[in-house]
Tab-separated table of C-alpha atoms in Angstrom:
chain	number	residue	atom	x	y	z
P	28	MET	CA	9.943	-28.739	14.923
P	29	THR	CA	13.695	-28.869	14.248
P	30	ASN	CA	14.473	-30.701	17.525
P	31	VAL	CA	16.261	-34.005	17.044
P	32	ILE	CA	14.050	-35.384	19.888
P	33	SER	CA	10.457	-35.694	18.778
P	34	ARG	CA	9.084	-38.946	20.195
P	35	VAL	CA	8.877	-39.085	24.039
P	36	ALA	CA	7.656	-41.800	26.443
P	37	VAL	CA	6.281	-40.492	29.738
P	38	THR	CA	5.938	-43.084	32.562
P	39	GLY	CA	3.215	-42.188	35.183
P	40	ALA	CA	1.527	-40.236	32.470
P	41	ARG	CA	-1.557	-40.001	34.493
P	42	GLY	CA	0.011	-38.335	37.484
P	43	THR	CA	0.031	-34.748	38.281
P	44	ILE	CA	3.258	-33.818	36.404
P	45	GLY	CA	2.521	-36.354	33.622
P	46	THR	CA	-0.921	-34.713	33.080
P	47	ALA	CA	0.660	-31.227	32.859
P	48	LEU	CA	3.279	-32.475	30.388
P	49	LEU	CA	0.807	-34.207	28.176
P	50	ARG	CA	-1.228	-30.997	28.075
P	51	GLY	CA	1.732	-28.719	27.464
P	52	LEU	CA	4.061	-30.762	25.154
P	53	VAL	CA	1.600	-30.897	22.307
P	54	ASP	CA	4.311	-30.493	19.713
P	55	PHE	CA	5.980	-33.705	20.571
P	56	SER	CA	4.755	-37.199	19.915
P	57	ILE	CA	4.048	-38.466	23.490
P	58	ALA	CA	3.667	-42.132	24.276
P	59	PRO	CA	1.980	-42.236	27.621
P	60	ILE	CA	2.977	-45.253	29.912
P	61	ASP	CA	0.847	-45.907	32.896
P	62	LEU	CA	-1.189	-48.551	34.676
P	63	PRO	CA	-3.249	-50.603	33.878
P	64	GLU	CA	-2.268	-50.586	30.239
P	65	SER	CA	1.448	-50.635	30.754
P	66	ASP	CA	3.638	-51.538	33.709
P	67	VAL	CA	7.285	-50.075	34.175
P	68	ARG	CA	8.034	-53.088	36.345
P	69	ASP	CA	7.828	-55.272	33.454
P	70	TYR	CA	11.256	-54.985	31.888
P	71	GLN	CA	10.547	-56.674	28.512
P	72	ALA	CA	7.409	-54.796	28.060
P	73	LEU	CA	9.227	-51.547	28.748
P	74	VAL	CA	11.984	-52.426	26.202
P	75	ASP	CA	9.243	-52.882	23.606
P	76	LEU	CA	7.625	-49.526	24.533
P	77	LEU	CA	10.864	-47.607	24.457
P	78	SER	CA	12.157	-49.042	21.241
P	79	ALA	CA	10.470	-46.453	19.137
P	80	GLN	CA	11.377	-43.473	21.318
P	81	ASP	CA	13.871	-40.701	21.192
P	82	ALA	CA	13.581	-39.893	24.861
P	83	ALA	CA	11.898	-40.956	28.087
P	84	VAL	CA	10.489	-39.046	31.059
P	85	HIS	CA	10.304	-41.267	34.121
P	86	LEU	CA	7.569	-40.007	36.656
P	87	ALA	CA	6.096	-43.274	37.736
P	88	TRP	CA	6.221	-43.862	41.505
P	89	ASN	CA	4.567	-46.321	43.996
P	90	PRO	CA	2.613	-45.433	45.792
P	91	PRO	CA	1.111	-42.479	43.916
P	92	GLY	CA	-0.180	-39.456	45.775
P	93	ALA	CA	0.967	-38.615	49.293
P	94	VAL	CA	4.519	-39.792	50.116
P	95	ARG	CA	5.550	-41.011	53.509
P	96	PHE	CA	8.667	-39.024	53.649
P	97	GLU	CA	9.978	-40.206	56.983
P	98	SER	CA	9.157	-43.911	56.393
P	99	CYS	CA	11.718	-46.448	55.565
P	100	ASP	CA	8.985	-48.572	54.188
P	101	ILE	CA	9.939	-47.715	50.570
P	102	ALA	CA	8.427	-49.839	47.928
P	103	VAL	CA	11.053	-51.971	46.319
P	104	ASP	CA	8.990	-51.363	42.974
P	105	ASN	CA	10.471	-47.875	42.921
P	106	PHE	CA	13.995	-49.118	42.682
P	107	LEU	CA	12.970	-51.676	40.107
P	108	MET	CA	11.345	-49.055	38.017
P	109	ILE	CA	14.346	-46.714	38.102
P	110	CYS	CA	16.763	-49.621	37.168
P	111	ASN	CA	14.329	-50.729	34.373
P	112	VAL	CA	14.186	-47.362	32.771
P	113	TYR	CA	17.846	-46.724	32.688
P	114	GLU	CA	18.691	-50.232	31.386
P	115	ALA	CA	15.799	-50.441	28.823
P	116	ALA	CA	16.825	-47.008	27.432
P	117	ARG	CA	20.425	-48.080	27.154
P	118	GLN	CA	19.403	-51.437	25.541
P	119	VAL	CA	17.240	-49.864	22.851
P	120	GLY	CA	19.317	-46.732	22.242
P	121	VAL	CA	17.087	-44.096	23.652
P	122	GLN	CA	18.974	-40.785	23.343
P	123	ARG	CA	17.887	-39.057	26.597
P	124	VAL	CA	16.257	-39.907	29.882
P	125	ILE	CA	14.733	-37.257	32.143
P	126	MET	CA	14.200	-38.596	35.654
P	127	ALA	CA	11.866	-37.253	38.334
P	128	SER	CA	14.038	-36.552	41.298
P	129	SER	CA	12.885	-34.365	44.152
P	130	VAL	CA	13.903	-31.277	46.236
P	131	HIS	CA	13.732	-33.844	49.166
P	132	ALA	CA	17.129	-35.208	47.776
P	133	ASP	CA	18.815	-32.281	49.708
P	134	ASP	CA	17.577	-30.834	53.015
P	135	TYR	CA	16.186	-27.489	51.820
P	136	LEU	CA	14.076	-26.797	55.026
P	137	ASN	CA	17.345	-26.563	57.073
P	138	TRP	CA	19.474	-24.636	54.553
P	139	ARG	CA	20.877	-21.542	55.975
P	140	GLY	CA	23.370	-20.693	53.196
P	141	PRO	CA	25.465	-19.010	52.457
P	142	GLY	CA	23.797	-18.367	49.139
P	143	LEU	CA	21.360	-20.445	47.445
P	144	LEU	CA	21.232	-24.250	47.464
P	145	ARG	CA	22.944	-25.512	44.363
P	146	ALA	CA	22.155	-28.931	42.724
P	147	ASP	CA	25.768	-29.620	42.124
P	148	ARG	CA	26.812	-30.028	45.843
P	149	VAL	CA	26.949	-33.249	47.614
P	150	PRO	CA	23.311	-33.790	48.685
P	151	GLN	CA	22.058	-34.387	52.221
P	152	PRO	CA	18.582	-36.113	51.744
P	153	ASP	CA	15.975	-34.992	54.266
P	154	SER	CA	14.262	-38.449	54.448
P	155	PRO	CA	14.420	-42.082	53.264
P	156	TYR	CA	12.305	-40.845	50.364
P	157	GLY	CA	14.897	-38.191	49.417
P	158	ALA	CA	17.608	-40.923	49.690
P	159	THR	CA	15.864	-43.017	47.037
P	160	LYS	CA	16.122	-39.879	44.714
P	161	VAL	CA	19.795	-39.577	45.354
P	162	PHE	CA	20.121	-43.315	44.489
P	163	MET	CA	18.263	-42.388	41.169
P	164	GLU	CA	20.703	-39.528	40.465
P	165	SER	CA	23.796	-41.671	41.224
P	166	LEU	CA	22.672	-44.512	38.962
P	167	GLY	CA	22.038	-41.962	36.290
P	168	ARG	CA	25.481	-40.580	36.593
P	169	HIS	CA	26.821	-44.189	36.037
P	170	TYR	CA	24.606	-44.697	32.894
P	171	SER	CA	25.736	-41.426	31.444
P	172	GLN	CA	29.212	-42.686	31.342
P	173	GLY	CA	27.954	-45.302	28.825
P	174	GLY	CA	26.540	-42.709	26.400
P	175	LEU	CA	23.045	-42.165	27.703
P	176	ASP	CA	22.093	-38.560	28.217
P	177	VAL	CA	20.562	-38.290	31.785
P	178	ILE	CA	18.902	-35.369	33.351
P	179	CYS	CA	17.656	-35.552	36.923
P	180	ILE	CA	15.211	-32.780	37.785
P	181	ARG	CA	14.590	-32.214	41.589
P	182	PHE	CA	11.028	-31.324	41.139
P	183	GLY	CA	9.559	-28.922	43.721
P	184	GLY	CA	5.803	-28.745	44.718
P	185	VAL	CA	3.573	-29.452	41.756
P	186	ASN	CA	-0.077	-30.113	42.387
P	187	ARG	CA	-3.213	-30.674	40.175
P	188	ASP	CA	-4.718	-27.329	41.047
P	189	ASP	CA	-1.653	-25.390	40.020
P	190	THR	CA	-1.730	-23.422	43.175
P	191	SER	CA	0.907	-22.320	45.701
P	192	ASN	CA	-1.657	-22.069	48.474
P	193	VAL	CA	-0.892	-25.513	49.995
P	194	ALA	CA	-0.673	-26.180	53.776
P	195	GLU	CA	2.703	-27.857	53.763
P	196	ASP	CA	5.929	-26.374	55.494
P	197	GLY	CA	8.050	-24.436	53.180
P	198	TYR	CA	5.782	-24.998	50.035
P	199	GLU	CA	6.172	-21.330	49.132
P	200	LYS	CA	9.908	-22.003	48.693
P	201	VAL	CA	9.669	-24.984	46.346
P	202	TRP	CA	6.353	-24.433	44.436
P	203	LEU	CA	6.674	-25.299	40.688
P	204	SER	CA	3.849	-23.958	38.472
P	205	HIS	CA	2.508	-26.103	35.626
P	206	ARG	CA	3.835	-23.456	33.080
P	207	ASP	CA	7.366	-23.502	34.634
P	208	CYS	CA	7.324	-27.265	34.892
P	209	VAL	CA	6.414	-27.748	31.167
P	210	ALA	CA	8.957	-25.251	30.105
P	211	LEU	CA	11.657	-26.991	32.062
P	212	VAL	CA	11.062	-30.395	30.602
P	213	ARG	CA	10.787	-28.768	27.127
P	214	ALA	CA	14.075	-27.052	27.619
P	215	CYS	CA	15.654	-30.484	28.554
P	216	LEU	CA	14.251	-32.215	25.593
P	217	GLU	CA	15.130	-29.454	23.024
P	218	SER	CA	18.804	-29.013	24.150
P	219	THR	CA	21.087	-30.365	21.428
P	220	SER	CA	23.547	-31.635	23.969
P	221	ILE	CA	24.087	-32.238	27.719
P	222	PRO	CA	27.465	-31.086	29.097
P	223	GLY	CA	29.143	-34.288	30.210
P	224	GLY	CA	26.082	-36.292	29.466
P	225	PHE	CA	24.600	-35.675	32.926
P	226	ALA	CA	22.814	-32.917	34.843
P	227	VAL	CA	20.938	-32.305	38.042
P	228	ILE	CA	18.553	-29.355	38.116
P	229	ASN	CA	16.420	-27.787	40.946
P	230	GLY	CA	12.899	-27.639	39.389
P	231	ILE	CA	11.234	-24.750	41.238
P	232	SER	CA	9.508	-21.564	40.210
P	233	ASN	CA	10.973	-18.051	40.487
P	234	ASN	CA	9.638	-17.783	44.083
P	235	ALA	CA	10.554	-14.723	46.179
P	236	ARG	CA	11.318	-17.000	49.140
P	237	ARG	CA	13.103	-19.613	47.312
P	238	VAL	CA	16.326	-21.185	48.771
P	239	HIS	CA	17.269	-23.094	45.594
P	240	ASP	CA	19.495	-22.033	42.798
P	241	TYR	CA	17.796	-23.069	39.534
P	242	ASP	CA	20.988	-22.574	37.386
P	243	ASN	CA	20.942	-24.975	34.461
P	244	PRO	CA	22.784	-25.498	31.103
P	245	PHE	CA	19.490	-25.349	29.115
P	246	GLY	CA	18.550	-21.754	29.395
P	247	TRP	CA	15.481	-22.380	31.344
P	248	LEU	CA	14.176	-19.402	33.289
P	249	PRO	CA	11.069	-19.880	35.546
P	250	VAL	CA	8.657	-16.971	35.455
P	251	ASP	CA	6.046	-17.758	38.166
P	252	ASP	CA	6.246	-16.745	41.872
P	253	ALA	CA	4.341	-18.393	44.750
P	254	ASP	CA	3.877	-15.254	46.631
P	255	ALA	CA	2.382	-13.603	43.595
P	256	GLN	CA	-0.021	-16.491	43.121
P	257	ILE	CA	-1.131	-17.007	46.747
P	258	PRO	CA	-4.463	-15.101	47.250
């Protein structure tokens, strides 16, 4: 591989997206970071873990699994982990950080146009959960001014079964297949430069009923479609 990034830490590596990445990014040297062996809340331990890495993909979130979108009872640990990843990466000289934002950072269910929902507009989060992701993106923009490459991916619906047949309002709009998910993260890692050092990307498949624009500076083009996959 000719890519300058070869060593990649993945936090939350046992989660749905982390599992897909570990299975799909086999030509990278992946350092999985997850409980109980490693804790992203432990700043010094994270510094030690990232010191030998070229890039970090931050997926860890508390609590894992179902997200209480409308609840303001947001675990302080999530903010701590976001800050720890950015600051530890800066401290040890990691080249690039890819952060797991979410389509909930902007209210796609109420989007009526005109056109598709772009990632570069001022976001209107649809929930307290979405607002935490906007914080993640804003802090990333700050760290990018100090020389750290930051890419925030607003991940759509990714599930362990890799199916678009999920009983969730609007899921057919935001489904992201494992294949498209891995290809997106790969494109972010393999890019030789990030325009302006910072990017936000809508991470959804090429769904017929999508409302998101997945324009990006990395040449990523999703190929799967929720409607073609639903039985």
